[in-house]
Coordinates of C-alpha atoms in Angstrom, one line a residue:
X1249 CA 243.6 43.8 92.0
X1250 CA 243.6 45.7 95.3
X1251 CA 246.9 45.6 97.1
X1252 CA 246.8 44.3 100.7
X1253 CA 248.7 46.6 103.1
X1254 CA 250.5 45.1 106.2
X1255 CA 251.5 47.2 109.2
X1256 CA 253.0 46.1 112.5
X1257 CA 252.1 47.7 115.8
X1258 CA 253.7 46.6 119.1
X1259 CA 254.7 43.3 117.5
X1260 CA 251.2 42.6 116.2
X1261 CA 250.9 42.3 112.4
X1262 CA 247.7 43.9 111.0
X1263 CA 246.6 43.5 107.4
X1264 CA 244.4 46.1 105.8
X1265 CA 242.7 45.8 102.4
X1266 CA 241.6 49.2 101.2
X1267 CA 238.0 49.5 99.9
X1268 CA 238.0 49.4 96.1
X1269 CA 236.6 52.7 94.9
X1270 CA 234.8 50.9 92.1
X1271 CA 232.8 49.0 94.7
X1272 CA 231.6 52.3 96.0
X1273 CA 230.7 53.3 92.5
X1274 CA 228.7 50.2 92.0
X1275 CA 226.9 50.6 95.3
X1276 CA 226.0 54.2 94.6
X1277 CA 224.6 53.4 91.2
X1278 CA 222.6 50.4 92.4
X1279 CA 221.2 52.5 95.2
X1280 CA 220.1 55.2 92.8
X1281 CA 218.7 52.6 90.5
X1282 CA 216.6 50.9 93.2
X1283 CA 215.4 54.2 94.5
X1284 CA 214.2 55.2 91.0
X1285 CA 212.4 51.9 90.7
X1286 CA 210.7 52.5 94.0
X1287 CA 209.7 56.0 92.9
X1288 CA 208.2 54.8 89.7
X1289 CA 206.2 52.2 91.6
X1290 CA 205.0 54.8 94.1
X1291 CA 203.9 57.1 91.3
X1292 CA 201.8 54.3 89.8
X1293 CA 200.2 53.6 93.2
X1294 CA 199.5 57.3 93.8
X1295 CA 197.9 57.5 90.3
X1296 CA 195.7 54.5 91.1
X1297 CA 194.6 56.2 94.3
X1298 CA 193.8 59.4 92.4
X1299 CA 191.7 57.4 89.9
X1300 CA 189.8 55.6 92.7
X1301 CA 189.2 58.8 94.7
X1302 CA 187.9 60.5 91.6
X1303 CA 185.5 57.6 91.0
X1304 CA 184.5 57.6 94.7
X1305 CA 183.7 61.3 94.5
X1306 CA 181.5 60.7 91.4
X1307 CA 179.6 57.7 92.8
X1308 CA 179.1 59.3 96.3
X1309 CA 177.7 62.4 94.6
X1310 CA 175.3 60.2 92.6
X1311 CA 174.2 58.6 95.9
X1312 CA 173.8 62.0 97.6
X1313 CA 171.6 63.0 94.6
X1314 CA 169.4 60.0 95.4
X1315 CA 170.4 57.4 92.8
X1316 CA 170.6 54.1 94.6
X1317 CA 171.9 52.3 91.5
X1318 CA 175.4 53.3 92.6
X1319 CA 175.2 51.6 96.0
X1320 CA 176.7 48.2 94.9
X1321 CA 179.7 49.9 93.1
X1322 CA 180.2 52.2 96.1
X1323 CA 180.6 49.4 98.6
X1324 CA 183.2 47.6 96.4
X1325 CA 185.1 50.8 95.7
X1326 CA 185.1 51.9 99.4
X1327 CA 186.7 48.5 100.3
X1328 CA 189.3 48.8 97.5
X1329 CA 190.2 52.3 98.5
X1330 CA 190.9 51.1 102.1
X1331 CA 193.2 48.4 100.8
X1332 CA 194.9 50.8 98.3
X1333 CA 195.7 53.4 101.0
X1334 CA 196.9 50.7 103.4
X1335 CA 199.2 49.3 100.7
X1336 CA 200.4 52.7 99.7
X1337 CA 201.3 53.6 103.3
X1338 CA 203.1 50.3 103.9
X1339 CA 205.1 50.6 100.7
X1340 CA 206.0 54.2 101.3
X1341 CA 207.2 53.2 104.8
X1342 CA 209.2 50.3 103.5
X1343 CA 211.2 52.3 100.9
X1344 CA 211.8 55.2 103.3
X1345 CA 212.3 58.8 102.5
X1346 CA 210.5 59.0 99.2
X1347 CA 207.3 60.3 100.9
X1348 CA 207.7 62.4 104.0
X1349 CA 206.0 61.4 107.3
X1350 CA 203.9 64.5 106.9
X1351 CA 202.7 63.5 103.4
X1352 CA 201.7 60.0 104.7
X1353 CA 199.9 61.5 107.7
X1354 CA 198.0 64.0 105.4
X1355 CA 196.9 61.3 103.1
X1356 CA 195.6 59.2 106.0
X1357 CA 193.7 62.1 107.6
X1358 CA 192.2 63.2 104.3
X1359 CA 190.8 59.8 103.6
X1360 CA 189.4 59.5 107.2
X1361 CA 187.7 62.8 106.8
X1362 CA 186.0 61.8 103.6
X1363 CA 185.0 58.3 104.8
X1364 CA 183.4 59.3 108.1
X1365 CA 179.7 60.2 107.9
X1366 CA 179.9 61.1 104.2
X1367 CA 176.2 60.4 103.9
X1368 CA 175.5 63.5 106.0
X1369 CA 177.7 65.8 103.9
X1370 CA 176.2 68.4 101.7
X1371 CA 177.2 68.5 98.0
X1372 CA 179.8 71.2 98.4
X1373 CA 181.6 69.6 101.4
X1374 CA 181.7 66.2 99.6
X1375 CA 183.0 67.7 96.4
X1376 CA 185.6 69.9 98.1
X1377 CA 186.9 67.2 100.5
X1378 CA 187.5 64.8 97.6
X1379 CA 189.0 67.4 95.4
X1380 CA 191.4 68.5 98.2
X1381 CA 192.5 64.9 98.7
X1382 CA 193.1 64.5 94.9
X1383 CA 195.0 67.7 94.8
X1384 CA 197.3 66.4 97.6
X1385 CA 197.9 63.1 95.7
X1386 CA 198.6 64.9 92.4
X1387 CA 201.0 67.2 94.1
X1388 CA 203.0 64.2 95.3
X1389 CA 203.0 62.6 91.9
X1390 CA 204.3 65.8 90.3
X1391 CA 207.0 66.2 92.9
X1392 CA 208.2 62.6 92.4
X1393 CA 208.1 63.0 88.6
X1394 CA 210.4 66.0 88.9
X1395 CA 212.9 63.7 90.7
X1396 CA 212.6 61.2 87.9
X1397 CA 213.8 63.9 85.4
X1398 CA 217.3 63.8 86.8
X1399 CA 219.8 61.3 85.3
X1400 CA 220.9 58.4 87.4
X1401 CA 224.6 59.5 86.9
X1402 CA 226.1 62.4 85.1
X1403 CA 227.9 60.0 82.8
X1404 CA 224.6 58.7 81.4
X1405 CA 223.8 62.2 80.1
X1406 CA 226.8 62.0 77.7
X1407 CA 226.0 58.4 76.8
X1408 CA 222.4 59.4 75.9
X1409 CA 223.7 62.4 73.8
X1410 CA 226.0 60.1 72.0
X1411 CA 223.2 57.7 71.2
X1412 CA 221.1 60.5 69.9
X1413 CA 223.9 61.7 67.6
X1414 CA 224.2 58.2 66.2
X1415 CA 220.4 57.9 65.7
X1416 CA 219.6 58.1 62.0
X1417 CA 215.9 58.8 62.5
X1418 CA 214.4 62.3 62.1
X1419 CA 213.1 61.9 65.7
X1420 CA 216.6 62.1 67.1
X1421 CA 216.4 64.2 70.3
X1422 CA 218.3 64.0 73.6
X1423 CA 216.9 61.3 75.8
X1424 CA 217.0 63.5 78.9
X1425 CA 214.7 66.1 77.2
X1426 CA 212.4 63.4 75.9
X1427 CA 212.0 62.1 79.5
X1428 CA 211.3 65.6 80.8
X1429 CA 208.6 66.2 78.3
X1430 CA 207.0 62.8 78.8
X1431 CA 207.0 63.1 82.5
X1432 CA 205.5 66.6 82.4
X1433 CA 202.8 65.3 80.0
X1434 CA 201.8 62.2 82.1
X1435 CA 202.4 63.6 85.6
X1436 CA 200.9 67.1 85.1
X1437 CA 199.1 67.9 81.8
X1438 CA 197.1 64.7 81.4
X1439 CA 196.2 64.4 85.1
X1440 CA 195.0 68.0 85.1
X1441 CA 192.7 67.2 82.2
X1442 CA 191.5 64.1 83.8
X1443 CA 190.6 65.9 87.0
X1444 CA 188.6 68.5 85.0
X1445 CA 186.5 65.8 83.4
X1446 CA 186.2 63.9 86.7
X1447 CA 184.9 67.1 88.4
X1448 CA 182.4 67.5 85.6
X1449 CA 181.4 63.9 86.0
X1450 CA 180.7 64.3 89.8
X1451 CA 178.7 67.5 89.5
X1452 CA 176.9 66.3 86.4
X1453 CA 176.0 63.0 88.0
X1454 CA 174.6 64.8 91.1
X1455 CA 172.6 67.2 89.0
X1456 CA 171.1 64.4 86.8
X1457 CA 170.2 62.4 89.9
X1458 CA 168.4 65.3 91.6
X1459 CA 166.9 66.7 88.4
X1460 CA 168.0 70.2 89.1
X1461 CA 171.1 72.5 89.4
X1462 CA 171.2 75.4 91.9
X1463 CA 173.0 78.6 90.9
X1464 CA 176.4 78.1 92.6
X1465 CA 176.8 74.6 91.0
X1466 CA 175.5 75.9 87.7
X1467 CA 178.3 78.5 87.8
X1468 CA 180.9 75.9 88.8
X1469 CA 179.9 73.5 86.1
X1470 CA 180.0 76.1 83.4
X1471 CA 183.5 77.1 84.5
X1472 CA 184.6 73.5 84.4
X1473 CA 183.2 73.1 80.9
X1474 CA 185.1 76.1 79.7
X1475 CA 188.4 74.9 81.4
X1476 CA 187.9 71.4 79.9
X1477 CA 187.5 72.8 76.4
X1478 CA 190.6 75.0 76.7
X1479 CA 192.7 72.2 78.3
X1480 CA 191.6 69.8 75.5
X1481 CA 193.0 72.1 72.9
X1482 CA 196.3 72.5 74.6
X1483 CA 196.5 68.8 75.2
X1484 CA 196.0 68.0 71.5
X1485 CA 198.9 70.2 70.5
X1486 CA 201.2 68.8 73.2
X1487 CA 200.2 65.2 72.2
X1488 CA 201.1 65.9 68.6
X1489 CA 204.4 67.3 69.6
X1490 CA 205.1 64.4 71.9
X1491 CA 204.2 61.9 69.2
X1492 CA 206.7 63.6 66.9
X1493 CA 209.4 63.0 69.6
X1494 CA 208.7 59.5 70.8
X1495 CA 206.9 58.1 67.8
X1496 CA 204.7 55.1 68.6
X1497 CA 206.4 54.5 72.0
X1498 CA 203.2 55.8 73.5
X1499 CA 200.5 54.3 71.3
X1500 CA 197.6 56.0 73.0
X1501 CA 198.7 59.5 71.9
X1502 CA 196.9 58.9 68.6
X1503 CA 193.8 57.9 70.6
X1504 CA 193.6 61.4 72.2
X1505 CA 192.8 62.9 68.8
X1506 CA 189.9 60.5 68.3
X1507 CA 188.7 61.2 71.8
X1508 CA 187.9 64.8 71.2
X1509 CA 184.6 64.1 69.6
X1510 CA 183.5 62.0 72.5
X1511 CA 184.7 64.7 74.9
X1512 CA 182.8 67.4 73.1
X1513 CA 179.7 65.2 73.2
X1514 CA 179.9 64.9 77.0
X1515 CA 180.5 68.6 77.5
X1516 CA 177.7 69.5 75.1
X1517 CA 175.4 67.1 76.9
X1518 CA 176.1 68.8 80.2
X1519 CA 175.8 72.2 78.6
X1520 CA 172.6 71.7 76.6
X1521 CA 170.8 69.2 78.9
X1522 CA 172.0 69.4 82.5
X1523 CA 172.4 73.2 82.4
X1524 CA 169.4 73.9 80.1
X1525 CA 167.2 75.1 82.9
X1526 CA 164.5 72.7 81.9
X1527 CA 163.9 69.0 82.6
X1528 CA 167.1 67.0 82.6
X1529 CA 166.7 64.0 80.2
X1530 CA 170.1 62.3 80.6
X1531 CA 170.3 59.8 83.5
X1532 CA 173.0 60.2 86.1
X1533 CA 174.2 56.7 85.5
X1534 CA 174.6 57.4 81.7
X1535 CA 176.5 60.6 82.4
X1536 CA 178.8 58.8 84.9
X1537 CA 179.5 56.0 82.4
X1538 CA 180.2 58.3 79.5
X1539 CA 182.6 60.4 81.5
X1540 CA 184.3 57.3 83.0
X1541 CA 184.9 55.8 79.6
X1542 CA 186.7 59.0 78.6
X1543 CA 188.7 59.2 81.8
X1544 CA 189.8 55.6 81.4
X1545 CA 191.3 56.3 78.0
X1546 CA 193.3 59.3 79.4
X1547 CA 194.6 57.1 82.3
X1548 CA 195.7 54.5 79.8
X1549 CA 197.9 57.0 78.1
X1550 CA 199.3 58.1 81.5
X1551 CA 200.2 54.4 82.1
X1552 CA 201.8 54.0 78.7
X1553 CA 203.9 57.1 79.3
X1554 CA 205.1 55.9 82.6
X1555 CA 205.8 52.4 81.1
X1556 CA 208.1 54.2 78.6
X1557 CA 209.9 56.0 81.4
X1558 CA 210.4 52.6 83.1
X1559 CA 211.8 51.1 79.9
X1560 CA 214.2 54.0 79.7
X1561 CA 215.1 53.4 83.3
X1562 CA 216.0 49.8 82.4
X1563 CA 218.0 51.0 79.4
X1564 CA 220.0 53.2 81.8
X1565 CA 221.3 50.1 83.5
X1566 CA 222.6 48.7 80.2
X1567 CA 224.0 52.1 79.2
X1568 CA 225.9 52.4 82.5
X1569 CA 227.3 48.9 82.1
X1570 CA 228.6 49.8 78.7
X1571 CA 230.4 53.0 79.9
X1572 CA 233.6 51.1 80.5
X1573 CA 233.5 49.4 77.1

């Protein structure tokens, strides 16, 4: 119990109750806990923006290529993107300090640039403007993920290490290191792979819609195919490692192995059909759907990984409460 101090000044009795240091400790922890929750929510919103902008790029390129089948989806997606961005901006402002004012301004300007008179853009401008916007969003996600690597309090590091020492399973591994690896996988490695496929989707959709590929975009597509194959190989090894560390906590890791055949089918279709130099037989809508189905599986794994990080975040509260036990 805190002792009340009494002093007398010029005959006036003044009582003073010192601030309990434990109250400050609780306040600091709760503030850190809330900020991390807000950061996780913001990461999710940014990822949803990335996914929507990638889809917007692919659909708009199909429309620029002359395939009117995409028009209905485009109108709906455009409206959703407006709402997503407005919600993201409002949320970022309400939590304060997680995204800088410059970041928020850059996002708004990037979207306005894409949205205005997009029908008059040539293929390269449309592709690059979308890609730059996505790069900005992904940079913010990665920056926030690096913040999530840090423990809420130094004491929790020791608590996690003790828990790992008591774990009888062969997968025993310090929680902090698990979190770092999971965040790097779902905030950097997987999103990079998704963006490679999304770029292939956009350029492939345009080529199939127009029925031809000019030399610059032929070179760009071939480069993207090569990068996608290389990235897929690295991703498979990292997924296997991560599965050995977190077990079935991210169920979709096993799906990535099964996805390789479908990915190779997409890449080979682009290589042997779209880039064949002869008549393109695949329809732009078919290519778009095939790539989108793949991308959705990858995004599902990202969401599962972030859900695991959020569960660990909730576990931190319980671990912190037990520190005094």
